[in-house]
Tab-separated table of C-alpha atoms in Angstrom:
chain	number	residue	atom	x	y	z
A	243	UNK	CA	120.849	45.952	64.276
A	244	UNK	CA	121.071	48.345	67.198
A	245	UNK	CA	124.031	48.393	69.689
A	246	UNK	CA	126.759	47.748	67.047
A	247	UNK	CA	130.681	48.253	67.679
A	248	UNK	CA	131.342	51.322	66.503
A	249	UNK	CA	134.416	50.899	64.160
A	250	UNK	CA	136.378	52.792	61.856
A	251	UNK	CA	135.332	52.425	58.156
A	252	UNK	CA	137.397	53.527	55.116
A	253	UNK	CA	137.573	52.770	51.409
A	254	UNK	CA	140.362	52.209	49.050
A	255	UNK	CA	140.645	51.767	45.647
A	256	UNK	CA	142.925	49.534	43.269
A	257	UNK	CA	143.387	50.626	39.586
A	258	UNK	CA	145.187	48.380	37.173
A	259	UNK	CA	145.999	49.457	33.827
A	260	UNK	CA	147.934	47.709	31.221
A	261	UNK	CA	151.642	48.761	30.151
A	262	UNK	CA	155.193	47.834	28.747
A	263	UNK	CA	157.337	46.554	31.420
A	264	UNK	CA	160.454	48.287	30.709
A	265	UNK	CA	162.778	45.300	31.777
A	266	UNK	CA	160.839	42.625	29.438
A	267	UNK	CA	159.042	44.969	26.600
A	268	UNK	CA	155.820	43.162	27.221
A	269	UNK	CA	152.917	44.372	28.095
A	270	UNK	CA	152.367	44.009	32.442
A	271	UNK	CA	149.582	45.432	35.409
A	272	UNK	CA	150.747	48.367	36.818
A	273	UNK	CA	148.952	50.252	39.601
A	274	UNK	CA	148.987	53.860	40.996
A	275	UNK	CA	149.782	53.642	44.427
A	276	UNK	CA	150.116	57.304	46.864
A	277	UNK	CA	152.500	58.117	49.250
A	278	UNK	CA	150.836	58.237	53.036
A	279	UNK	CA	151.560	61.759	54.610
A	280	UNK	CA	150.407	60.601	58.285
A	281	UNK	CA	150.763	57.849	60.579
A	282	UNK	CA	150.345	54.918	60.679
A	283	UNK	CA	152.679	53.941	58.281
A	284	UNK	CA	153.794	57.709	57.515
A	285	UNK	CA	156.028	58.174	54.084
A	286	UNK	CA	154.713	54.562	52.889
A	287	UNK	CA	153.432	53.660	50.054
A	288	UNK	CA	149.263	52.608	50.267
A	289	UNK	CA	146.311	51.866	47.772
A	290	UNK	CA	144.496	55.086	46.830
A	291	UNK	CA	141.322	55.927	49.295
A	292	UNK	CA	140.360	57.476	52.774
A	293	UNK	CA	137.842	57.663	55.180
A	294	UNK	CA	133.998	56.841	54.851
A	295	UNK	CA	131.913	60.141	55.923
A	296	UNK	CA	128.519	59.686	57.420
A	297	UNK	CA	126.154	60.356	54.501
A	298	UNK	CA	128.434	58.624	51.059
A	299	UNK	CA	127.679	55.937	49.349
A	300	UNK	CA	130.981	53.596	49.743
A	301	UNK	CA	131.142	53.413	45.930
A	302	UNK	CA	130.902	57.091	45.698
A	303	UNK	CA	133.201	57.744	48.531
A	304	UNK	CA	135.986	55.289	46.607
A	305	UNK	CA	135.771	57.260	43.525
A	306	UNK	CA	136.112	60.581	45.347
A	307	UNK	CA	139.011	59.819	46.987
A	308	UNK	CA	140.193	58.234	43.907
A	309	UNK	CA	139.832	61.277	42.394
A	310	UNK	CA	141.331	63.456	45.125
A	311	UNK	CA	144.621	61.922	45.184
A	312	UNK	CA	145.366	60.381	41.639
A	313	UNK	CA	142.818	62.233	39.416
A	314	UNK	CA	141.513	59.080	37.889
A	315	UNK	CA	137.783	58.935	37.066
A	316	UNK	CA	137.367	55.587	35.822
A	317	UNK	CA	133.844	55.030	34.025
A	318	UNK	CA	132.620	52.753	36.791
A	319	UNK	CA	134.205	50.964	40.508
A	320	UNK	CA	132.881	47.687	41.552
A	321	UNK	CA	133.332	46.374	44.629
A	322	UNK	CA	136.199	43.972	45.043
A	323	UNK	CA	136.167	42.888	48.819
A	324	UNK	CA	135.727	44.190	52.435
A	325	UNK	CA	139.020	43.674	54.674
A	326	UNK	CA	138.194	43.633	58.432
A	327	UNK	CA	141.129	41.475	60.628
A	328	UNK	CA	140.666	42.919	63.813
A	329	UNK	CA	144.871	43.464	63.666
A	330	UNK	CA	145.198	44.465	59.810
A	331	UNK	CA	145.836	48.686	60.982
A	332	UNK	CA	147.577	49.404	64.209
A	333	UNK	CA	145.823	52.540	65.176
A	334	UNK	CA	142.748	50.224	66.703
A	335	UNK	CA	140.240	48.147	64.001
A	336	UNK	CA	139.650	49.435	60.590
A	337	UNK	CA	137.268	47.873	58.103
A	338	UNK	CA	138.417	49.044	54.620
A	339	UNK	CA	135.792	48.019	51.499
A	340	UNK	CA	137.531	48.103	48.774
A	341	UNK	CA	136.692	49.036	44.909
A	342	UNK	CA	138.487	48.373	41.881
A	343	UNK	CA	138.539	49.089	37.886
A	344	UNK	CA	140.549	48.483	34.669
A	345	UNK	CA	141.443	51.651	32.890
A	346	UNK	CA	142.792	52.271	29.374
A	347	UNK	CA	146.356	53.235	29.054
A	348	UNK	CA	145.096	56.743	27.754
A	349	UNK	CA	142.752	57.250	30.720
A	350	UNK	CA	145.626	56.243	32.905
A	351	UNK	CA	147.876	58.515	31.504
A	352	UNK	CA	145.314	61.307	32.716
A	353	UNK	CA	146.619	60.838	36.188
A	354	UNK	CA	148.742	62.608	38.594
A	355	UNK	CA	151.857	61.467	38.781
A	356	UNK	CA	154.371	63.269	41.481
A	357	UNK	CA	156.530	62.411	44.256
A	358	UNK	CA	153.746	61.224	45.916
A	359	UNK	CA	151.683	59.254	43.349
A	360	UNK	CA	153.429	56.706	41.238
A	361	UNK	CA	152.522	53.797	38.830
A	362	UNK	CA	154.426	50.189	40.056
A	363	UNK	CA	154.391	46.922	38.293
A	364	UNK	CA	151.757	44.666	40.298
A	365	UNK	CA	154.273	41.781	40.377
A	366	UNK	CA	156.717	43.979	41.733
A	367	UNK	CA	155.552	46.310	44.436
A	368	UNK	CA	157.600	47.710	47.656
A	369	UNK	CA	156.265	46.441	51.266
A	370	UNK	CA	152.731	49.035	51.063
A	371	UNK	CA	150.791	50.094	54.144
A	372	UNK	CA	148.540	48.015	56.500
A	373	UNK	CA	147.731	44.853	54.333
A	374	UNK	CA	147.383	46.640	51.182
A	375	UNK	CA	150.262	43.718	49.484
A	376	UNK	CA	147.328	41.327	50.536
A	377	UNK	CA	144.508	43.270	48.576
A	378	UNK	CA	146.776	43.397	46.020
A	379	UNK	CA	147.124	40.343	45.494
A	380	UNK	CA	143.560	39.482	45.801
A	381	UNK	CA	142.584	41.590	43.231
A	382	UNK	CA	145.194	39.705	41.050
A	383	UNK	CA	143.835	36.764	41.390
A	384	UNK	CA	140.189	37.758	40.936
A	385	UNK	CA	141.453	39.757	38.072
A	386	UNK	CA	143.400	36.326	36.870
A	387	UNK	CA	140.164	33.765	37.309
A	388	UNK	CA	137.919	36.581	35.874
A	389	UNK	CA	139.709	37.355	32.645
A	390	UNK	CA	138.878	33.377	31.558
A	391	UNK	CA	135.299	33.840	31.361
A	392	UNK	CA	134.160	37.078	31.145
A	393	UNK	CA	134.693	40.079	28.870
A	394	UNK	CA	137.080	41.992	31.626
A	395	UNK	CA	139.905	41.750	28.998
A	396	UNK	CA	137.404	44.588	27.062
A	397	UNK	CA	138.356	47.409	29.765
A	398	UNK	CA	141.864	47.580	28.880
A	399	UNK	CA	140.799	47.757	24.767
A	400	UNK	CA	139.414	50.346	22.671
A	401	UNK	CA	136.023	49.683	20.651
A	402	UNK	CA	138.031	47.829	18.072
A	403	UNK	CA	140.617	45.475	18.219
A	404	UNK	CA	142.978	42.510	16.793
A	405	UNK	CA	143.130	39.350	18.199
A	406	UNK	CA	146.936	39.591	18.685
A	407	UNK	CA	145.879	42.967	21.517
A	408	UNK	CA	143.115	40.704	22.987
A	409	UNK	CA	145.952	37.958	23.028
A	410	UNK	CA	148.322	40.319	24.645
A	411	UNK	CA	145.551	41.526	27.369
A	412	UNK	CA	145.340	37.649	28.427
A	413	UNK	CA	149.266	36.708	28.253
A	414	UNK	CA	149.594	40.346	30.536
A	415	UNK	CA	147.255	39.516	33.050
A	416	UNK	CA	147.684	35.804	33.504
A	417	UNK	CA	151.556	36.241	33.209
A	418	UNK	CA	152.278	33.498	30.553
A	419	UNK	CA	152.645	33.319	26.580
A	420	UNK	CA	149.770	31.712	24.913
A	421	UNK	CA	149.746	29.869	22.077
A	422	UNK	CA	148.288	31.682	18.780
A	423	UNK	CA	146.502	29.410	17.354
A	424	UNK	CA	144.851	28.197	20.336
A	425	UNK	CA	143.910	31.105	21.896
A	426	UNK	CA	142.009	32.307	17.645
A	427	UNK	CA	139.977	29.142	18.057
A	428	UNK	CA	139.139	29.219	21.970
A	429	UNK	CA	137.486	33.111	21.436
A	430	UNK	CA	136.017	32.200	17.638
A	431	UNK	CA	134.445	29.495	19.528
A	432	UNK	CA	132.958	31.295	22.505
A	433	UNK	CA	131.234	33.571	20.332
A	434	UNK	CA	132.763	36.600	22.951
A	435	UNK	CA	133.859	38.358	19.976
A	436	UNK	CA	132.953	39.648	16.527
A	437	UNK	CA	134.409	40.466	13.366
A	438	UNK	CA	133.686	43.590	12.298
A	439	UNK	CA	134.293	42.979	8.814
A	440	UNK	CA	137.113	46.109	9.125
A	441	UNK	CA	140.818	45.870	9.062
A	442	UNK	CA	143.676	47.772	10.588
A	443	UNK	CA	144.795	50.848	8.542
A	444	UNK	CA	148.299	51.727	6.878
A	445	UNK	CA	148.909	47.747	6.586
A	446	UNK	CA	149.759	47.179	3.349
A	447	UNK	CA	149.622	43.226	3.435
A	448	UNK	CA	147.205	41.251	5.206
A	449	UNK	CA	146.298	43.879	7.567
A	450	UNK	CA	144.896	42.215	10.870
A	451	UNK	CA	141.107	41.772	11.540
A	452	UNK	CA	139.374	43.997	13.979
A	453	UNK	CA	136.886	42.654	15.917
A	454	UNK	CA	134.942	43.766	18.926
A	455	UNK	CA	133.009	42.783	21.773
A	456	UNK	CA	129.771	40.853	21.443
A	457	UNK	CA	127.479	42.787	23.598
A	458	UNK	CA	124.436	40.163	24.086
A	459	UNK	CA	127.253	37.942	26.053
A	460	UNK	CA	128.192	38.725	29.658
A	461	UNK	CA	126.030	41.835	29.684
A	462	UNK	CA	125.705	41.208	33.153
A	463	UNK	CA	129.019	41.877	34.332
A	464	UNK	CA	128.257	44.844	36.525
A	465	UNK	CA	125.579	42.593	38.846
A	466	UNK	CA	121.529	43.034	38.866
A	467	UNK	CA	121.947	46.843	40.027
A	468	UNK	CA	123.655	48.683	37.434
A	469	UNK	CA	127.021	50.370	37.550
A	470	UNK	CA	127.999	51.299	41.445
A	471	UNK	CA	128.657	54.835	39.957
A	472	UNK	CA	127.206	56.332	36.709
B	103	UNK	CA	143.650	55.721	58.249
B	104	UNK	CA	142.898	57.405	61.246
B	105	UNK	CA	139.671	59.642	62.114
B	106	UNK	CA	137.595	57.793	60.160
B	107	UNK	CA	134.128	57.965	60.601
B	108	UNK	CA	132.989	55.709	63.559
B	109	UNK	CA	129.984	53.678	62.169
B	110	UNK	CA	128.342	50.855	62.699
B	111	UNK	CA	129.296	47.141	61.873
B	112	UNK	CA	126.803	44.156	61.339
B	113	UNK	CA	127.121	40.486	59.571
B	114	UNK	CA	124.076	38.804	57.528
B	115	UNK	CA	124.274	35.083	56.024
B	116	UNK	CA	122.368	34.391	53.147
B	117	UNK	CA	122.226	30.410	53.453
B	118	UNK	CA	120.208	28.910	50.131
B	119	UNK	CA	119.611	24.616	49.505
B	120	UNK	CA	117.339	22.843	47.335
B	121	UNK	CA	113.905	21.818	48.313
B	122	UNK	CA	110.825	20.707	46.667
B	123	UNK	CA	108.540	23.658	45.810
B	124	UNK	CA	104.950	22.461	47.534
B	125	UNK	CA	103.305	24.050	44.923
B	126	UNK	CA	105.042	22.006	41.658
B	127	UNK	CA	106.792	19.562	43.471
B	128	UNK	CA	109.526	20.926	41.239
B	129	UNK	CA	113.123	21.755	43.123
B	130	UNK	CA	113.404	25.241	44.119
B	131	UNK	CA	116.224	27.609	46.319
B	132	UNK	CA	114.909	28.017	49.980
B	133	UNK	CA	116.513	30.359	52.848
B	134	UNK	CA	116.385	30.943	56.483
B	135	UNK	CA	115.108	33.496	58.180
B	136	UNK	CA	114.530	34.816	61.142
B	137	UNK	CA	112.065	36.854	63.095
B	138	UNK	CA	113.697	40.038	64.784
B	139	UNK	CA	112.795	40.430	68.477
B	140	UNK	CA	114.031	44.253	69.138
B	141	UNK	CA	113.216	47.483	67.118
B	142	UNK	CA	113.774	48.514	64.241
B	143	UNK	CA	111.688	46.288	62.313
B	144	UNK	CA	110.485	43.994	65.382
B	145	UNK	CA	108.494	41.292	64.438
B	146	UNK	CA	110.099	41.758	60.673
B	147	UNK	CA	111.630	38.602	59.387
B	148	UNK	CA	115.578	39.412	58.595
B	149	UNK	CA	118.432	37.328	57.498
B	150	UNK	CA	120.633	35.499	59.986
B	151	UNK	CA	123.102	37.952	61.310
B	152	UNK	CA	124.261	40.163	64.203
B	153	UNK	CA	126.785	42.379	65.483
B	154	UNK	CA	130.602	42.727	64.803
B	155	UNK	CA	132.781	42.837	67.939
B	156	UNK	CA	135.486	44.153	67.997
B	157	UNK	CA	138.321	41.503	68.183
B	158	UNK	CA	136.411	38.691	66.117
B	159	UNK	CA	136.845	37.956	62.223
B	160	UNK	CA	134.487	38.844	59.840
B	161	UNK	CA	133.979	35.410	58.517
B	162	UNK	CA	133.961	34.159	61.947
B	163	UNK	CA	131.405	36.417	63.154
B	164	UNK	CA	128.873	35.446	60.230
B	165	UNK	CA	129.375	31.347	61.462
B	166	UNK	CA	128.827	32.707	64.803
B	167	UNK	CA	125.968	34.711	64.381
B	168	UNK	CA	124.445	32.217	61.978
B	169	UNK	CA	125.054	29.018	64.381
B	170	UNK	CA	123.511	30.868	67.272
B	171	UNK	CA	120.254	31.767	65.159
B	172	UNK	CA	119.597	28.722	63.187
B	173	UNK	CA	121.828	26.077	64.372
B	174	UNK	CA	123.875	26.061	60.625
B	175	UNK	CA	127.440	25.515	60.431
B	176	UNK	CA	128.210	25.152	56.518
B	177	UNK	CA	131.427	24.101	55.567
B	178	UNK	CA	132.636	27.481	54.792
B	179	UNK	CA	131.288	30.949	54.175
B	180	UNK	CA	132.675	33.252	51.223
B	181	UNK	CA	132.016	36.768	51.701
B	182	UNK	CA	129.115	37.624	48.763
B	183	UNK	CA	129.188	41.741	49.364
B	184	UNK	CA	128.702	44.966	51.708
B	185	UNK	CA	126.094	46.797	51.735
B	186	UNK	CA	126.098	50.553	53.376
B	187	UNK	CA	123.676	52.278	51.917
B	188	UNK	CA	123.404	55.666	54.558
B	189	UNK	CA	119.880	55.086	54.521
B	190	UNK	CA	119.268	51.316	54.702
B	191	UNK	CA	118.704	51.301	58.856
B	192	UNK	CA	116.506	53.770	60.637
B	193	UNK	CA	118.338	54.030	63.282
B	194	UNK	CA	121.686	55.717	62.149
B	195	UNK	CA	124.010	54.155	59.635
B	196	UNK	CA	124.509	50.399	59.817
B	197	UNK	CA	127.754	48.821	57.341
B	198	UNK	CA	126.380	45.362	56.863
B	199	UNK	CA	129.256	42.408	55.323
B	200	UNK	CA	127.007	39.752	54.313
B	201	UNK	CA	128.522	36.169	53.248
B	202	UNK	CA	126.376	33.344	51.838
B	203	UNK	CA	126.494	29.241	51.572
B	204	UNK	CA	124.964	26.690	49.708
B	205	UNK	CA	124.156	23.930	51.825
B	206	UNK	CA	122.632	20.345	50.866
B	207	UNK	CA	119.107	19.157	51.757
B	208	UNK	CA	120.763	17.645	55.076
B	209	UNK	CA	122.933	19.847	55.923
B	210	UNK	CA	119.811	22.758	55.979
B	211	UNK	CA	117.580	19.631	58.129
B	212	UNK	CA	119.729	20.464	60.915
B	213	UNK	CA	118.816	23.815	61.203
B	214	UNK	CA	116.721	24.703	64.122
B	215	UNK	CA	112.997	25.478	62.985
B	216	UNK	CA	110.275	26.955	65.237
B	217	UNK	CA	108.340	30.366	65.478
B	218	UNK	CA	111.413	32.391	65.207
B	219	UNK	CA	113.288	30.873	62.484
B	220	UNK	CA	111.656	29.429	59.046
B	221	UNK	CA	112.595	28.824	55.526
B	222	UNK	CA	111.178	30.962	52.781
B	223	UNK	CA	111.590	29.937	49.172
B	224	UNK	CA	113.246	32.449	47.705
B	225	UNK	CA	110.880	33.891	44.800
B	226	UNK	CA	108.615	34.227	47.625
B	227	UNK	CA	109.610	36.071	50.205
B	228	UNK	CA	107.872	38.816	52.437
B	229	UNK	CA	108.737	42.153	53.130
B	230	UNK	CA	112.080	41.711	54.932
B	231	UNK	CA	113.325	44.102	57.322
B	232	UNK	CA	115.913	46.747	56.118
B	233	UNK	CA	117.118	45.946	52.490
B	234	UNK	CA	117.411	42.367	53.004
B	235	UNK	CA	114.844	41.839	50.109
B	236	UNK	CA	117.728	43.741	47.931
B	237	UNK	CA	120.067	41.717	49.165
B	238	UNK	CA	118.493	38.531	48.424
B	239	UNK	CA	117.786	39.698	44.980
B	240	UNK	CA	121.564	40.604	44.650
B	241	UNK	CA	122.651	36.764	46.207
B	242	UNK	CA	120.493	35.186	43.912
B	243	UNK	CA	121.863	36.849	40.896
B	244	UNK	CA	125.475	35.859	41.689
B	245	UNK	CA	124.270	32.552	42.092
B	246	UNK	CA	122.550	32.182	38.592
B	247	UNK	CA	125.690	33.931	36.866
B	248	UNK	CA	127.894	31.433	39.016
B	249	UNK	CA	126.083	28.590	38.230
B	250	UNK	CA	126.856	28.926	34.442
B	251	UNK	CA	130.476	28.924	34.864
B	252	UNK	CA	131.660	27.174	38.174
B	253	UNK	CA	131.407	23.720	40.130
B	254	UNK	CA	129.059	25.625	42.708
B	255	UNK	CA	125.874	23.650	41.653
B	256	UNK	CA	128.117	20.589	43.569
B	257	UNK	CA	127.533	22.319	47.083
B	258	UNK	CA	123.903	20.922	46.674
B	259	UNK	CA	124.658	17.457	45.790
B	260	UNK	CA	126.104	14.250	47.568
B	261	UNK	CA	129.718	12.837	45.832
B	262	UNK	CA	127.896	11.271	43.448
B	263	UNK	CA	125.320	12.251	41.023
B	264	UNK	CA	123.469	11.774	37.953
B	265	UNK	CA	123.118	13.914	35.110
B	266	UNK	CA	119.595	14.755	35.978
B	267	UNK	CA	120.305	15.257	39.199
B	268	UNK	CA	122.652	17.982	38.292
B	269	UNK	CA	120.429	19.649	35.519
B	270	UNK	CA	117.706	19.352	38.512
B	271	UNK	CA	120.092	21.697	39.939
B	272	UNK	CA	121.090	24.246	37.264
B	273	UNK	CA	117.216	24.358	36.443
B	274	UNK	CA	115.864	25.440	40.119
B	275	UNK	CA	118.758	28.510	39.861
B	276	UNK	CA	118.455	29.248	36.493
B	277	UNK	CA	114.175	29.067	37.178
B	278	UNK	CA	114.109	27.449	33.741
B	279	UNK	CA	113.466	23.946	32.213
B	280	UNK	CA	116.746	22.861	29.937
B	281	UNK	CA	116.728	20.466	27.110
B	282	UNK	CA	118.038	17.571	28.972
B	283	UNK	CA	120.215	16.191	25.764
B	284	UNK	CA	121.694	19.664	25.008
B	285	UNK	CA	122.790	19.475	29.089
B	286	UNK	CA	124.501	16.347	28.637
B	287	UNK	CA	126.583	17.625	25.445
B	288	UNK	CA	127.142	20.768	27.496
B	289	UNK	CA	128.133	19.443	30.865
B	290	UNK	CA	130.116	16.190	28.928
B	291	UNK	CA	132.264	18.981	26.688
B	292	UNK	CA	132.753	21.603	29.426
B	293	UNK	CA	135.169	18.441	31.122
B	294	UNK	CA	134.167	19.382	34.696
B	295	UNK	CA	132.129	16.015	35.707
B	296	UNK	CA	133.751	12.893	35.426
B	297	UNK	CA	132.151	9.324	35.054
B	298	UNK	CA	132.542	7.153	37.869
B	299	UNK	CA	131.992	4.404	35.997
B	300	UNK	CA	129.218	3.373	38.834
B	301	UNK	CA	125.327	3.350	38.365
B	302	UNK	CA	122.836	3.895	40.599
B	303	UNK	CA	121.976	0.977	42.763
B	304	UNK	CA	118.305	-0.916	43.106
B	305	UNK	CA	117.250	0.297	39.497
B	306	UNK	CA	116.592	-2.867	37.124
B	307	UNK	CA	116.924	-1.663	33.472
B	308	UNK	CA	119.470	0.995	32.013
B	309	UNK	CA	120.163	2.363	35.765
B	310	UNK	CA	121.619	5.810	35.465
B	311	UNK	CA	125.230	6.874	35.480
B	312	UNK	CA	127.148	8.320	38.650
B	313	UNK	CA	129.329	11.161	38.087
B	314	UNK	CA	131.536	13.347	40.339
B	315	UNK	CA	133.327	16.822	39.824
B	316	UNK	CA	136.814	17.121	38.018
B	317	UNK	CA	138.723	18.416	41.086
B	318	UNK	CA	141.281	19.531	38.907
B	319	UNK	CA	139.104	22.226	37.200
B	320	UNK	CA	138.188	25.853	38.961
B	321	UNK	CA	139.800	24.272	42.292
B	322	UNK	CA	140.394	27.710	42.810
B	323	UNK	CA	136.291	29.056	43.609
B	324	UNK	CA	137.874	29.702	47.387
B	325	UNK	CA	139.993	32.409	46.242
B	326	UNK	CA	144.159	32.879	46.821
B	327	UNK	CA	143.348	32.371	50.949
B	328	UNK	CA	141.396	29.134	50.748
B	329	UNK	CA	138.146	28.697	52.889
B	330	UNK	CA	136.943	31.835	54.898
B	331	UNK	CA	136.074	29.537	57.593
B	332	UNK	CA	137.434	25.789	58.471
C-alpha cells in the first residue's frame, strides 16, 4: 500500500427530511442542497460537503462540513457510498465518500436557509453539480429498499406515534398510497412495533393508538462499530 | 471541489465461499489472502487489493487487482465500504474502497493457491496487516444481517437446491444450528424459493425436493445501476 495515485478526496453529505409537498399536500423527501461559490460548476446547486483534510475521520469531516454550510447536526451519518469515475468532476479525479441521515422535520427546521442553502423536493431537483443527481438518486433507492425491512421509517418519527404517521413515512418515501388495512397487519405482524397502551390527546372519539419502536429488533442498524459519529 | 487534500487511493476484495471446516466437518465462510511482499507489513498476510490509477474504475480496479492476485473473477463485485481511518497505514494516509463477493465452492477452486496466496476461515484468521482484521469483522457482519433478509445465501449455491442445503447455508453465516422444521415454515412463508417440482436424482426413498429463487422478489440487491462489474 505504498506508491498510491495521489487523488483528490472529498466528502458530501445528503440529508432527507420528510415534508408537505405544497403542489399535492402529502407528505414528500426534501433535501438541503448549497449553492457552489467556485468553479467547477460555480453558482450551481451541489450536495452539502468539502474537502477531506489530512488528519479527519471521513465521518467526522462529513458532519463538519455539514455543519459549516447548512447548520444541521444530525444525531449520527452513515456512510452511503464512495463515488470515484475517473470523469465524474472536471477539474482532474475526485473521489467523494459520501454520508447520509434522516432528520426530523423539527431538527430540519434548525437549518440555514438563505440564498445559498435551500430545501428541494428529491423527485424534483434542478441539474446539481458533478454527479450529485446520481447520488441522489442512489440514496433514494437505498432509502426506498431500506424502509421495507428495517426501522429507518423511525428517524423521521418522534418517540411515539400512530400507525396512520408510520403509514405516511412509507407512502412518502416509496411514493405510492398504501392500503390501510394491509399495511396495520404487515407491521402488527413483524413485531417492529409496539403499543404503548397510550392514545393521542385532545381526541375526543376513538383517539388513535400510539405505538413505538421495538428496540430488541434491528438494533443493529448502525453496523458492528457503533454510530460513525457520537 | 478543488484543493482537496491529495491522499492516497487503494482497493481491497473481501471474497468469502463455503467450505467444510476440517475441524467439524461442518460448512464454514473461508477467504483469500495474500502474503504482502513490500513494507509496511511485509510478510503480513492482507486482503486482495492494490492501487487505484488514475483513469480506471473503482469496481474495475478491485476485479483487476483481485484477478492478478488470486486468479478470481466473480460475477460481480458490490462495493461493501471505505475505510480511511488517518491512522490505519504507517506510512502516511491510505483511503482504502473495499468491495466483497460471495463465490461458490467452484468458483473459489479456481483461485490460484501457493505460498503467497491461501484461504483462511474466517473466525480464524491471523493478525492481518493494517486493519484488515476490522474489516473482515465489518464484511462479515453485513453478511449475517444480509443473510436474514435477502436472496444473497443463493451466491453460494448451484440453480438448484434443497432445503437443507440452503439452511446449510444460513447456519455457517449465522454460526448457529437452526431448527430445520421452523426453516422450512420460514423460508416456505417468506415466498422467495420456489419448488421446482424436481428431486434430487440417484436417491431411492423420499429423495429431497429441488428448489430455486423467486426472481421476482429483491431483484433489486444490485442497486438502481445494476452489476458493478459485467
Amino acid at each position: 500500500m505504498t506508491g498510491q495515485l495521489q487523488a483528490a478526496l472529498a466528502v458530501s453529505t445528503v440529508i432527507f427530511t420528510l415534508r408537505p409537498d405544497p403542489a399535492s399536500d402529502l407528505s414528500t423527501l426534501w433535501l438541503p442542497l448549497v449553492r457552489r461559490t467556485r468553479e467547477p460548476h460555480l453558482g450551481q446547486w451541489a450536495l452539502p460537503g468539502g474537502d477531506l483534510p489530512a488528519d479527519e475521520e471521513l465521518a467526522a469531516a462529513a458532519a463538519r462540513t455539514l455543519r459549516e454550510t447548512t447548520g444541521l447536526t444530525p444525531k449520527y451519518l452513515e456512510q452511503l457510498y464512495t463515488f470515484g469515475d475517473p470523469g465524474r468532476s472536471p477539474g482532474g479525479r475526485v473521489v467523494s465518500v459520501v454520508y447520509w441521515a434522516l432528520v426530523e422535520t423539527g431538527e430540519a427546521a434548525l437549518a440555514v436557509v438563505d440564498e445559498n442553502v435551500q430545501w428541494f423536493p428529491a423527485d424534483r431537483l434542478p441539474p446539481l453539480a458533478f454527479d450529485h443527481n446520481r447520488i441522489v438518486e442512489y440514496a433514494l433507492w437505498r432509502l426506498r429498499t431500506k424502509v421495507e425491512y428495517s426501522r429507518i421509517a423511525h428517524a423521521f418519527l418522534g418517540e411515539t406515534f400512530t400507525l396512520a404517521q408510520l403509514r405516511d413515512v412509507h407512502e412518502a418515501v416509496l411514493q405510492k398510497a398504501l392500503d390501510p388495512a394491509n399495511f396495520r397487519r404487515t407491521i402488527e405482524s413483524s413485531g417492529t412495533v409496539v403499543d404503548t397502551g397510550q392514545r393521542v390527546a385532545g381526541v375526543p372519539h376513538r383517539p388513535p393508538r400510539l405505538y413505538r419502536y421495538n428496540d430488541s429488533v434491528n438494533a443493529t442498524d448502525l453496523g458492528p462499530f457503533g454510530p460513525a459519529i457520537g
